[in-house]
């Protein structure tokens, strides 16, 4: 089975944005007592970062509009993250193979607000589209976002598509949908229960072909 649609997560998959996100959160809340390392432990906790932060900053951590303010501040500050090693090279190879590449992010802002940031990274000409959770609004989740993308770019089918992500919860969402997943390890997450696991994005084209051969 050919995999024609590659859906790729943004934060901590294509781009290391953790430090900037942490800095913004410190500015907009009383999370100063949490170190960056503790923040990252909560980020990858199976219960989700919001549950952990709720014990520290209160109900704001569970509020869609609070996170929207955080992401707007992140964008308006004009300071972004750094591309993960191999990100551009891997996407160029996949695009050269004739595959569609769509970026999906759980950020609570509209995707058009991401355009300047994606341009800085050099990602715009490598993406066939990009969507954010903020395009759907409150009361939606990552699964809803992936279904919307599949509806637009793959006739609503999970066949012939794969989601590339660094987060264990995303992988569980994929498993529940029957969508193939490729997990990307980094210094903060050492193990992922994905259909394929890679340590560097340069291994992504090979992992896609291996999934094709196995299906």
Tab-separated table of C-alpha atoms in Angstrom:
chain	number	residue	atom	x	y	z
A	1	UNK	CA	0.000	0.000	0.000
A	2	UNK	CA	1.403	3.350	-1.023
A	3	UNK	CA	1.451	6.050	1.640
A	4	UNK	CA	0.504	9.173	-0.235
A	5	UNK	CA	-0.262	11.472	2.715
A	6	UNK	CA	2.290	12.344	5.379
A	7	UNK	CA	0.784	14.299	8.281
A	8	UNK	CA	3.503	15.822	10.448
A	9	UNK	CA	3.273	17.354	13.917
A	10	UNK	CA	4.976	20.721	14.437
A	11	UNK	CA	6.085	21.327	18.023
A	12	UNK	CA	8.919	19.043	19.156
A	13	UNK	CA	8.623	16.970	15.969
A	14	UNK	CA	9.597	19.346	13.170
A	15	UNK	CA	10.696	22.172	15.436
A	16	UNK	CA	12.078	22.386	18.972
A	17	UNK	CA	9.795	25.028	20.502
A	18	UNK	CA	9.769	23.832	24.111
A	19	UNK	CA	11.977	26.512	25.629
A	20	UNK	CA	10.067	29.338	23.962
A	21	UNK	CA	6.734	27.850	25.058
A	22	UNK	CA	8.027	27.585	28.605
A	23	UNK	CA	9.236	31.190	28.582
A	24	UNK	CA	5.831	32.421	27.420
A	25	UNK	CA	4.032	30.340	30.018
A	26	UNK	CA	6.206	31.832	32.747
A	27	UNK	CA	5.292	35.323	31.545
A	28	UNK	CA	1.549	34.653	31.525
A	29	UNK	CA	1.166	32.584	34.682
A	30	UNK	CA	2.657	31.944	38.119
A	31	UNK	CA	4.485	28.847	36.930
A	32	UNK	CA	7.855	30.296	37.985
A	33	UNK	CA	8.265	27.560	40.578
A	34	UNK	CA	8.445	24.919	37.843
A	35	UNK	CA	11.825	24.360	36.218
A	36	UNK	CA	12.153	23.758	32.494
A	37	UNK	CA	13.009	20.103	33.139
A	38	UNK	CA	9.876	19.684	35.255
A	39	UNK	CA	7.861	21.412	32.529
A	40	UNK	CA	9.120	18.891	29.966
A	41	UNK	CA	8.315	15.965	32.252
A	42	UNK	CA	4.737	17.243	32.421
A	43	UNK	CA	4.711	17.811	28.667
A	44	UNK	CA	5.319	14.136	28.006
A	45	UNK	CA	3.278	12.788	30.915
A	46	UNK	CA	0.533	10.426	29.718
A	47	UNK	CA	-2.060	12.538	31.555
A	48	UNK	CA	-1.038	15.568	29.524
A	49	UNK	CA	0.663	18.793	30.462
A	50	UNK	CA	-2.605	20.534	31.251
A	51	UNK	CA	-3.421	18.150	34.078
A	52	UNK	CA	-0.015	18.636	35.661
A	53	UNK	CA	-0.043	22.397	35.313
A	54	UNK	CA	-3.560	22.636	36.727
A	55	UNK	CA	-2.122	21.663	40.101
A	56	UNK	CA	0.173	24.700	39.914
A	57	UNK	CA	-1.569	27.462	37.984
A	58	UNK	CA	-5.164	26.412	38.570
A	59	UNK	CA	-8.044	26.156	36.057
A	60	UNK	CA	-6.278	28.300	33.447
A	61	UNK	CA	-4.280	25.203	32.517
A	62	UNK	CA	-7.491	23.545	31.307
A	63	UNK	CA	-8.819	26.612	29.488
A	64	UNK	CA	-8.668	26.748	25.692
A	65	UNK	CA	-8.614	30.550	25.730
A	66	UNK	CA	-5.662	30.701	28.123
A	67	UNK	CA	-3.589	28.570	25.756
A	68	UNK	CA	-4.738	30.694	22.848
A	69	UNK	CA	-3.349	33.739	24.673
A	70	UNK	CA	-0.081	31.864	25.227
A	71	UNK	CA	0.283	31.015	21.541
A	72	UNK	CA	-0.626	34.538	20.467
A	73	UNK	CA	2.032	35.902	22.816
A	74	UNK	CA	4.518	33.369	21.442
A	75	UNK	CA	3.810	34.557	17.885
A	76	UNK	CA	3.695	38.258	18.677
A	77	UNK	CA	7.052	38.127	20.443
A	78	UNK	CA	8.554	37.116	17.087
A	79	UNK	CA	10.929	34.597	18.659
A	80	UNK	CA	10.506	31.040	17.471
A	81	UNK	CA	12.045	27.640	17.965
A	82	UNK	CA	14.726	25.793	16.028
A	83	UNK	CA	14.282	23.205	13.306
A	84	UNK	CA	14.971	19.639	14.326
A	85	UNK	CA	18.018	18.120	12.591
A	86	UNK	CA	17.138	16.700	9.199
A	87	UNK	CA	13.641	18.237	9.051
A	88	UNK	CA	13.979	20.090	5.743
A	89	UNK	CA	15.989	17.334	4.087
A	90	UNK	CA	13.447	14.663	5.018
A	91	UNK	CA	10.487	16.681	3.761
A	92	UNK	CA	12.266	17.452	0.494
A	93	UNK	CA	12.835	13.742	-0.108
A	94	UNK	CA	9.219	12.844	0.680
A	95	UNK	CA	7.890	15.650	-1.516
A	96	UNK	CA	10.227	14.560	-4.304
A	97	UNK	CA	8.596	11.123	-4.096
A	98	UNK	CA	5.258	12.722	-4.921
A	99	UNK	CA	3.722	12.485	-1.468
A	100	UNK	CA	1.420	15.092	0.068
A	101	UNK	CA	2.817	16.648	3.241
A	102	UNK	CA	0.419	18.335	5.658
A	103	UNK	CA	1.396	19.798	9.007
A	104	UNK	CA	-0.983	19.348	11.966
A	105	UNK	CA	-0.545	21.116	15.302
A	106	UNK	CA	-2.539	21.147	18.509
A	107	UNK	CA	-1.947	24.888	18.972
A	108	UNK	CA	-5.110	26.750	19.919
A	109	UNK	CA	-4.755	29.372	17.184
A	110	UNK	CA	-5.809	29.609	13.552
A	111	UNK	CA	-3.366	28.155	11.068
A	112	UNK	CA	-3.025	31.386	9.065
A	113	UNK	CA	-1.284	32.894	12.104
A	114	UNK	CA	1.454	30.272	11.720
A	115	UNK	CA	2.486	31.428	8.239
A	116	UNK	CA	5.262	33.867	9.268
A	117	UNK	CA	6.789	31.302	11.638
A	118	UNK	CA	6.691	28.518	9.042
A	119	UNK	CA	8.319	30.881	6.537
A	120	UNK	CA	11.198	31.547	8.954
A	121	UNK	CA	11.791	27.805	9.247
A	122	UNK	CA	11.758	27.366	5.455
A	123	UNK	CA	8.807	24.975	5.656
A	124	UNK	CA	6.175	26.773	3.572
A	125	UNK	CA	7.259	25.509	0.152
A	126	UNK	CA	7.507	21.956	1.491
A	127	UNK	CA	3.969	21.769	2.864
A	128	UNK	CA	0.848	21.067	0.835
A	129	UNK	CA	-1.215	22.395	3.714
A	130	UNK	CA	-1.246	23.045	7.435
A	131	UNK	CA	-3.961	23.075	10.057
A	132	UNK	CA	-4.132	23.890	13.757
A	133	UNK	CA	-6.559	22.950	16.483
A	134	UNK	CA	-7.564	26.593	16.566
A	135	UNK	CA	-9.106	26.158	13.096
A	136	UNK	CA	-11.710	23.939	14.749
A	137	UNK	CA	-12.169	25.994	17.916
A	138	UNK	CA	-12.894	24.943	21.533
A	139	UNK	CA	-14.186	21.484	22.437
A	140	UNK	CA	-12.215	19.713	19.713
A	141	UNK	CA	-9.158	17.508	20.093
A	142	UNK	CA	-6.229	16.152	18.108
A	143	UNK	CA	-8.282	13.257	16.798
A	144	UNK	CA	-10.836	15.682	15.394
A	145	UNK	CA	-8.023	17.636	13.727
A	146	UNK	CA	-6.572	14.522	12.115
A	147	UNK	CA	-10.007	13.475	10.873
A	148	UNK	CA	-10.513	16.907	9.319
A	149	UNK	CA	-7.179	16.645	7.516
A	150	UNK	CA	-7.943	13.132	6.305
A	151	UNK	CA	-11.289	14.379	5.028
A	152	UNK	CA	-9.663	17.156	3.017
A	153	UNK	CA	-6.577	15.376	1.706
A	154	UNK	CA	-7.391	11.638	1.737
A	155	UNK	CA	-11.135	11.253	1.152
A	156	UNK	CA	-11.645	10.679	4.856
A	157	UNK	CA	-9.700	7.422	4.838
A	158	UNK	CA	-6.847	6.401	7.143
A	159	UNK	CA	-5.507	4.096	4.418
A	160	UNK	CA	-2.476	5.458	2.652
A	161	UNK	CA	-1.773	8.004	5.397
A	162	UNK	CA	0.570	8.249	8.376
A	163	UNK	CA	1.008	10.691	11.249
A	164	UNK	CA	4.539	11.620	12.354
A	165	UNK	CA	4.757	12.819	15.952
A	166	UNK	CA	6.903	12.975	19.070
A	167	UNK	CA	4.065	12.612	21.585
A	168	UNK	CA	2.774	9.358	23.144
A	169	UNK	CA	-0.778	10.671	23.386
A	170	UNK	CA	-0.866	11.466	19.665
A	171	UNK	CA	0.177	7.906	18.954
A	172	UNK	CA	-2.664	6.575	21.108
A	173	UNK	CA	-5.067	8.776	19.161
A	174	UNK	CA	-3.743	7.295	15.914
A	175	UNK	CA	-4.103	3.777	17.261
A	176	UNK	CA	-7.733	4.439	18.163
A	177	UNK	CA	-8.403	5.716	14.641
A	178	UNK	CA	-6.523	2.941	12.872
A	179	UNK	CA	-4.087	5.521	11.479
A	180	UNK	CA	-0.453	4.515	11.042
A	181	UNK	CA	2.035	6.445	13.166
A	182	UNK	CA	5.753	7.133	13.158
A	183	UNK	CA	7.218	8.187	16.488
A	184	UNK	CA	10.195	10.560	16.570
A	185	UNK	CA	12.386	10.316	19.666
A	186	UNK	CA	14.175	13.287	21.194
A	187	UNK	CA	16.163	14.049	24.354
A	188	UNK	CA	12.963	14.217	26.404
A	189	UNK	CA	11.184	11.111	25.142
A	190	UNK	CA	13.147	7.892	24.826
A	191	UNK	CA	10.415	5.391	23.945
A	192	UNK	CA	7.269	5.473	21.804
A	193	UNK	CA	4.717	2.801	20.981
A	194	UNK	CA	4.314	3.759	17.330
A	195	UNK	CA	4.155	1.575	14.213
A	196	UNK	CA	7.676	2.773	13.426
A	197	UNK	CA	10.082	4.650	15.689
A	198	UNK	CA	12.956	6.803	14.455
A	199	UNK	CA	15.673	8.760	16.232
A	200	UNK	CA	16.241	11.395	13.557
A	201	UNK	CA	13.979	12.924	10.927
A	202	UNK	CA	16.476	11.930	8.253
A	203	UNK	CA	15.260	8.382	8.899
A	204	UNK	CA	11.677	9.379	8.055
A	205	UNK	CA	11.672	8.600	4.302
A	206	UNK	CA	13.086	5.147	5.014
A	207	UNK	CA	10.498	4.523	7.746
A	208	UNK	CA	7.673	5.465	5.362
A	209	UNK	CA	8.930	2.987	2.771
A	210	UNK	CA	9.241	0.272	5.404
A	211	UNK	CA	5.628	0.831	6.442
A	212	UNK	CA	4.582	0.580	2.807
A	213	UNK	CA	6.410	-2.719	2.393
A	214	UNK	CA	4.880	-4.128	5.595
A	215	UNK	CA	1.281	-3.213	4.726
